[in-house]
Coordinates of C-alpha atoms in Angstrom, one line a residue:
M1 CA 0.1 0.0 0.0
T2 CA 1.4 3.5 -0.9
F3 CA 0.4 6.8 0.6
A4 CA 0.7 10.0 -1.2
A5 CA 2.6 12.8 0.8
P6 CA 0.4 15.8 1.6
V7 CA 0.9 18.7 -1.0
E8 CA 2.2 21.9 0.6
T9 CA 0.9 24.9 -0.9
K10 CA 1.9 28.7 -0.1
S11 CA -0.7 31.4 -0.2
I12 CA -0.1 34.4 -1.9
R13 CA 0.2 37.7 0.2
F14 CA -1.4 40.7 -1.0
R15 CA -0.5 44.0 0.4
A16 CA -2.1 47.4 -0.1
R17 CA 0.4 50.4 -0.7
S18 CA -0.5 54.0 -1.6
F19 CA 1.8 56.2 -3.5
V20 CA 1.9 59.8 -4.4
A21 CA 1.5 60.3 -8.3
F22 CA 1.9 63.6 -10.2
T23 CA -1.2 64.1 -12.5
L24 CA -0.9 65.8 -16.0
T25 CA -4.2 67.2 -17.5
P26 CA -3.8 67.9 -21.1
E27 CA -5.7 70.9 -22.6
A28 CA -6.8 72.1 -26.1
P29 CA -5.1 73.1 -28.3
I30 CA -2.8 70.2 -27.3
D31 CA 0.3 71.6 -29.5
G32 CA 0.1 74.6 -27.3
W33 CA 0.1 72.5 -24.1
L34 CA 3.0 70.6 -25.4
E35 CA 4.9 73.6 -26.0
G36 CA 4.5 74.8 -22.5
L37 CA 5.4 71.4 -21.3
D38 CA 8.7 71.5 -23.5
H39 CA 9.3 74.8 -21.7
W40 CA 8.9 73.3 -18.2
I41 CA 11.2 70.2 -19.0
G42 CA 13.8 72.6 -20.7
N43 CA 14.0 74.6 -17.4
S44 CA 14.0 71.6 -15.3
P45 CA 15.7 68.7 -17.0
G46 CA 14.8 65.3 -15.5
Y47 CA 12.1 66.6 -13.4
F48 CA 9.9 63.8 -14.3
S49 CA 12.5 61.1 -14.3
G50 CA 11.4 58.4 -12.0
R51 CA 8.3 59.8 -11.0
P52 CA 4.8 57.9 -11.4
V53 CA 2.5 59.9 -13.6
V54 CA -1.0 59.8 -14.2
L55 CA -2.7 61.2 -17.5
D56 CA -6.2 62.7 -16.6
L57 CA -8.1 62.9 -19.9
N58 CA -11.3 63.6 -18.5
T59 CA -11.5 67.4 -19.9
L60 CA -9.9 66.4 -23.3
K61 CA -11.9 63.1 -23.6
P62 CA -9.7 62.0 -26.8
G63 CA -10.3 58.8 -28.8
A64 CA -7.9 55.5 -28.2
E65 CA -5.5 56.5 -31.3
Y66 CA -5.2 60.0 -30.0
I67 CA -4.5 58.6 -26.6
A68 CA -1.6 56.5 -28.0
A69 CA -0.2 59.3 -29.9
L70 CA -0.2 61.3 -26.7
V71 CA 1.3 58.8 -24.7
G72 CA 3.9 58.3 -27.3
S73 CA 4.8 62.0 -27.4
L74 CA 5.2 62.2 -23.6
G75 CA 7.5 59.1 -23.6
A76 CA 9.4 60.8 -26.3
R77 CA 9.9 63.6 -23.6
G78 CA 11.0 61.2 -21.1
I79 CA 7.7 61.0 -19.1
R80 CA 6.2 57.6 -18.6
V81 CA 2.6 57.6 -18.1
Y82 CA 1.5 54.8 -15.4
A83 CA -2.2 54.9 -15.6
I84 CA -5.0 56.9 -17.4
E85 CA -8.0 58.5 -15.9
L86 CA -10.8 58.6 -18.4
E87 CA -14.4 58.0 -17.2
G88 CA -16.2 55.3 -19.4
A89 CA -13.3 54.4 -21.5
S90 CA -12.2 51.1 -22.6
L91 CA -8.5 51.0 -23.8
G92 CA -6.3 48.1 -25.4
P93 CA -3.5 46.4 -23.6
E94 CA -1.1 48.4 -25.5
L95 CA -2.1 51.6 -23.5
P96 CA -1.5 52.1 -19.7
P97 CA -4.2 50.9 -17.5
L98 CA -7.4 52.8 -16.7
L99 CA -7.4 54.4 -13.0
T100 CA -10.6 54.7 -11.1
G101 CA -11.4 56.1 -7.6
A102 CA -8.5 58.3 -7.4
K103 CA -8.3 60.9 -4.7
E104 CA -6.7 64.3 -4.2
A105 CA -3.4 64.1 -2.1
T106 CA -4.7 65.8 0.9
S107 CA -3.5 66.0 4.6
D108 CA -6.7 63.9 6.1
G109 CA -5.3 61.1 7.8
L110 CA -1.7 61.7 6.4
L111 CA -0.2 63.8 9.4
A112 CA 2.1 62.2 11.5
Q113 CA 0.8 61.6 15.1
P114 CA 2.8 63.4 18.0
G115 CA 3.2 60.0 19.6
R116 CA 5.3 58.8 16.5
N117 CA 7.3 61.9 15.5
G118 CA 6.8 64.2 18.5
K119 CA 7.9 63.5 22.1
A120 CA 8.0 59.8 21.7
G121 CA 10.1 59.6 18.8
V122 CA 12.8 61.8 20.9
A123 CA 12.7 59.7 24.0
E124 CA 13.3 56.6 21.8
E125 CA 16.3 58.2 20.2
A126 CA 17.5 59.1 23.9
G127 CA 16.8 55.5 24.9
K128 CA 19.3 54.2 21.9
M129 CA 21.8 56.7 23.2
E130 CA 21.5 55.2 26.9
A131 CA 21.9 51.7 25.6
V132 CA 25.1 52.8 24.0
S133 CA 26.1 54.4 27.3
S134 CA 25.4 51.2 29.3
E135 CA 27.4 49.0 27.0
R136 CA 30.4 51.3 27.6
G137 CA 29.8 51.3 31.3
M138 CA 29.9 47.5 31.4
E139 CA 33.2 47.5 29.2
T140 CA 35.0 49.5 32.1
G141 CA 34.6 46.6 34.3
K142 CA 32.2 48.8 36.9
P143 CA 28.6 47.6 35.9
D144 CA 27.2 49.2 39.1
E145 CA 28.8 52.7 38.4
G146 CA 27.9 52.2 34.7
K147 CA 24.2 51.7 35.7
A148 CA 24.3 54.7 38.1
E149 CA 25.7 57.0 35.4
V150 CA 23.1 56.0 32.9
G151 CA 20.4 56.7 35.5
K152 CA 21.6 60.3 35.6
V153 CA 22.1 60.5 31.9
K154 CA 18.6 59.0 31.2
A155 CA 16.9 61.5 33.7
A156 CA 18.8 64.4 32.2
K157 CA 18.0 63.6 28.5
A158 CA 14.5 62.7 29.2
V159 CA 13.8 66.4 30.6
K160 CA 15.8 67.8 27.8
A161 CA 13.9 65.9 25.3
E162 CA 10.6 67.0 26.7
Q163 CA 11.7 70.6 26.6
E164 CA 12.8 70.5 23.1
A165 CA 9.9 68.6 21.7
G166 CA 7.6 71.2 23.6
A167 CA 9.2 74.0 22.3
A168 CA 9.3 72.5 19.0
D169 CA 5.5 72.1 19.3
A170 CA 4.9 75.5 20.1
A171 CA 7.1 77.0 17.4
V172 CA 5.9 74.9 14.3
P173 CA 2.2 74.7 13.6
A174 CA 0.5 71.5 12.8
G175 CA 1.4 70.2 9.4
T176 CA 4.5 72.3 8.9
L177 CA 7.7 70.5 8.0
M178 CA 10.9 72.2 9.3
V179 CA 14.1 71.3 7.4
K180 CA 17.1 72.4 9.8
S181 CA 19.9 71.4 7.3
P182 CA 20.6 72.9 3.8
L183 CA 19.4 71.1 0.7
R184 CA 22.0 69.6 -1.6
S185 CA 22.0 69.3 -5.2
G186 CA 19.8 66.4 -6.2
Q187 CA 17.7 66.0 -2.9
S188 CA 13.8 66.5 -3.2
I189 CA 11.5 67.4 -0.5
F190 CA 7.6 66.8 -1.2
H191 CA 5.3 67.8 1.6
P192 CA 1.3 67.4 0.8
H193 CA 0.5 68.4 4.5
G194 CA 1.2 72.2 4.7
D195 CA 4.1 74.7 4.7
V196 CA 7.8 73.9 4.4
I197 CA 10.4 75.9 6.4
V198 CA 14.3 75.7 5.3
L199 CA 16.4 77.1 8.0
G200 CA 19.4 77.1 5.4
S201 CA 19.7 77.4 1.9
V202 CA 18.6 75.3 -1.2
A203 CA 21.2 74.2 -3.7
S204 CA 20.8 74.4 -7.4
G205 CA 19.3 70.9 -8.9
S206 CA 17.1 70.6 -5.6
E207 CA 13.6 71.0 -5.3
I208 CA 11.0 71.5 -2.7
I209 CA 7.2 70.7 -3.4
A210 CA 4.6 71.8 -0.7
A211 CA 0.8 72.0 -0.4
G212 CA 1.1 75.3 1.4
S213 CA 3.6 77.9 1.3
I214 CA 7.5 77.6 1.3
H215 CA 9.9 79.8 3.4
V216 CA 13.7 79.7 2.8
Y217 CA 15.8 81.5 5.2
G218 CA 18.9 81.2 3.1
T219 CA 19.4 81.4 -0.5
L220 CA 17.1 79.7 -3.0
R221 CA 19.0 78.3 -6.0
G222 CA 16.9 75.1 -6.8
R223 CA 13.2 74.8 -7.7
A224 CA 10.3 75.6 -5.2
I225 CA 6.9 74.7 -6.0
A226 CA 4.1 75.6 -3.6
G227 CA 0.4 75.1 -3.4
S228 CA 0.8 72.0 -5.1
E229 CA -2.9 70.7 -4.0
G230 CA -4.6 73.8 -5.5
N231 CA -4.0 76.3 -2.9
I232 CA -3.8 79.5 -4.8
S233 CA -3.2 81.4 -1.4
A234 CA 0.4 79.9 -1.0
R235 CA 3.1 82.1 -1.3
I236 CA 7.2 81.6 -1.5
F237 CA 9.6 83.3 0.4
C238 CA 13.3 83.5 0.3
R239 CA 16.2 85.6 1.5
R240 CA 18.1 85.4 -1.5
N241 CA 16.4 84.6 -4.7
E242 CA 18.5 82.8 -7.1
A243 CA 15.9 80.0 -8.1
E244 CA 16.0 78.0 -11.2
L245 CA 12.0 77.9 -11.1
L246 CA 9.1 79.3 -9.0
A247 CA 5.7 77.8 -9.1
I248 CA 2.5 78.0 -7.4
D249 CA -0.6 76.2 -8.0
G250 CA 0.8 75.1 -11.5
W251 CA 1.9 78.7 -12.6
Y252 CA 5.3 79.1 -12.9
T253 CA 8.1 81.4 -14.1
T254 CA 11.9 80.4 -14.5
A255 CA 15.1 82.4 -14.0
E256 CA 15.3 83.6 -17.5
D257 CA 11.7 85.0 -16.8
M258 CA 12.2 86.8 -13.8
E259 CA 13.2 90.6 -13.7
G260 CA 16.6 91.5 -13.1
A261 CA 15.4 93.5 -10.1
S262 CA 14.4 90.3 -8.1
R263 CA 17.5 88.2 -8.6
G264 CA 19.8 88.1 -5.6
K265 CA 17.4 89.8 -3.2
P266 CA 14.8 88.8 -0.7
V267 CA 11.4 88.0 -2.4
Q268 CA 8.0 86.8 -2.4
A269 CA 5.9 85.0 -4.8
F270 CA 2.3 85.1 -5.2
L271 CA -0.5 84.8 -7.5
E272 CA -2.7 87.9 -8.2
D273 CA -5.5 87.9 -10.7
G274 CA -4.2 84.7 -12.3
V275 CA -0.7 86.0 -12.7
L276 CA 2.6 84.7 -10.8
R277 CA 4.2 87.7 -9.4
V278 CA 7.9 88.1 -7.9
V279 CA 8.4 91.0 -6.1
P280 CA 11.1 92.1 -3.6
L281 CA 10.4 91.5 0.0
N282 CA 10.6 94.7 1.9

């Protein structure tokens, strides 16, 4: 008599993840829209490299052949379309998949809780430092002294951590991201929750994208994009304007377009009657 060994099967594990994608919404006439896109790419080479892009065609409502040509035109510009938004459409397998149920990237439910990034986070870091001190105390061959010293360090660090966290909570409004170090070339910050404050400078080749306003207390040489979620009241402030590009709610100006009077000076950028203005900050 023979017995068959039991067959072991592995279940497939599925996980849900969310990603932030940039949405391009072409408008008629498409030639003019592509010309504006080329101008943007010319001033910000590689801006779309590695970024997930969704093509929103609900305004244009083109046919399948037109969509294929548009996707090809964007691909030739280095823009890879990951998905398409078009209600009621039926696209072939040669085109990116249709995306349904998309939501705007807002701060609802996305803001970090104080227990994770506030005082608890500082206390956890202090705990890591205490563990290192404890190991060093044991290496000296005086564990009791090491423990006593660690206890003093622990109490001092806990008090200091609470004071610093409390001061930070009072100084920075909820939803504001404070960057205490300068941004180097190639670095990028995307903050869909509110304002971004940079205490240092922003190097050429770096960028800041914020749902709210952007404050740079040093020299701004990179790209600053405020009001990325449709906030037309957002503003950009910097102590010294050497920016490659300034944009608010999709309206932008480049270094070549800015008036000479605003270069190298403290400025603020804001929207006024549908026009992006860059004026000296008095």
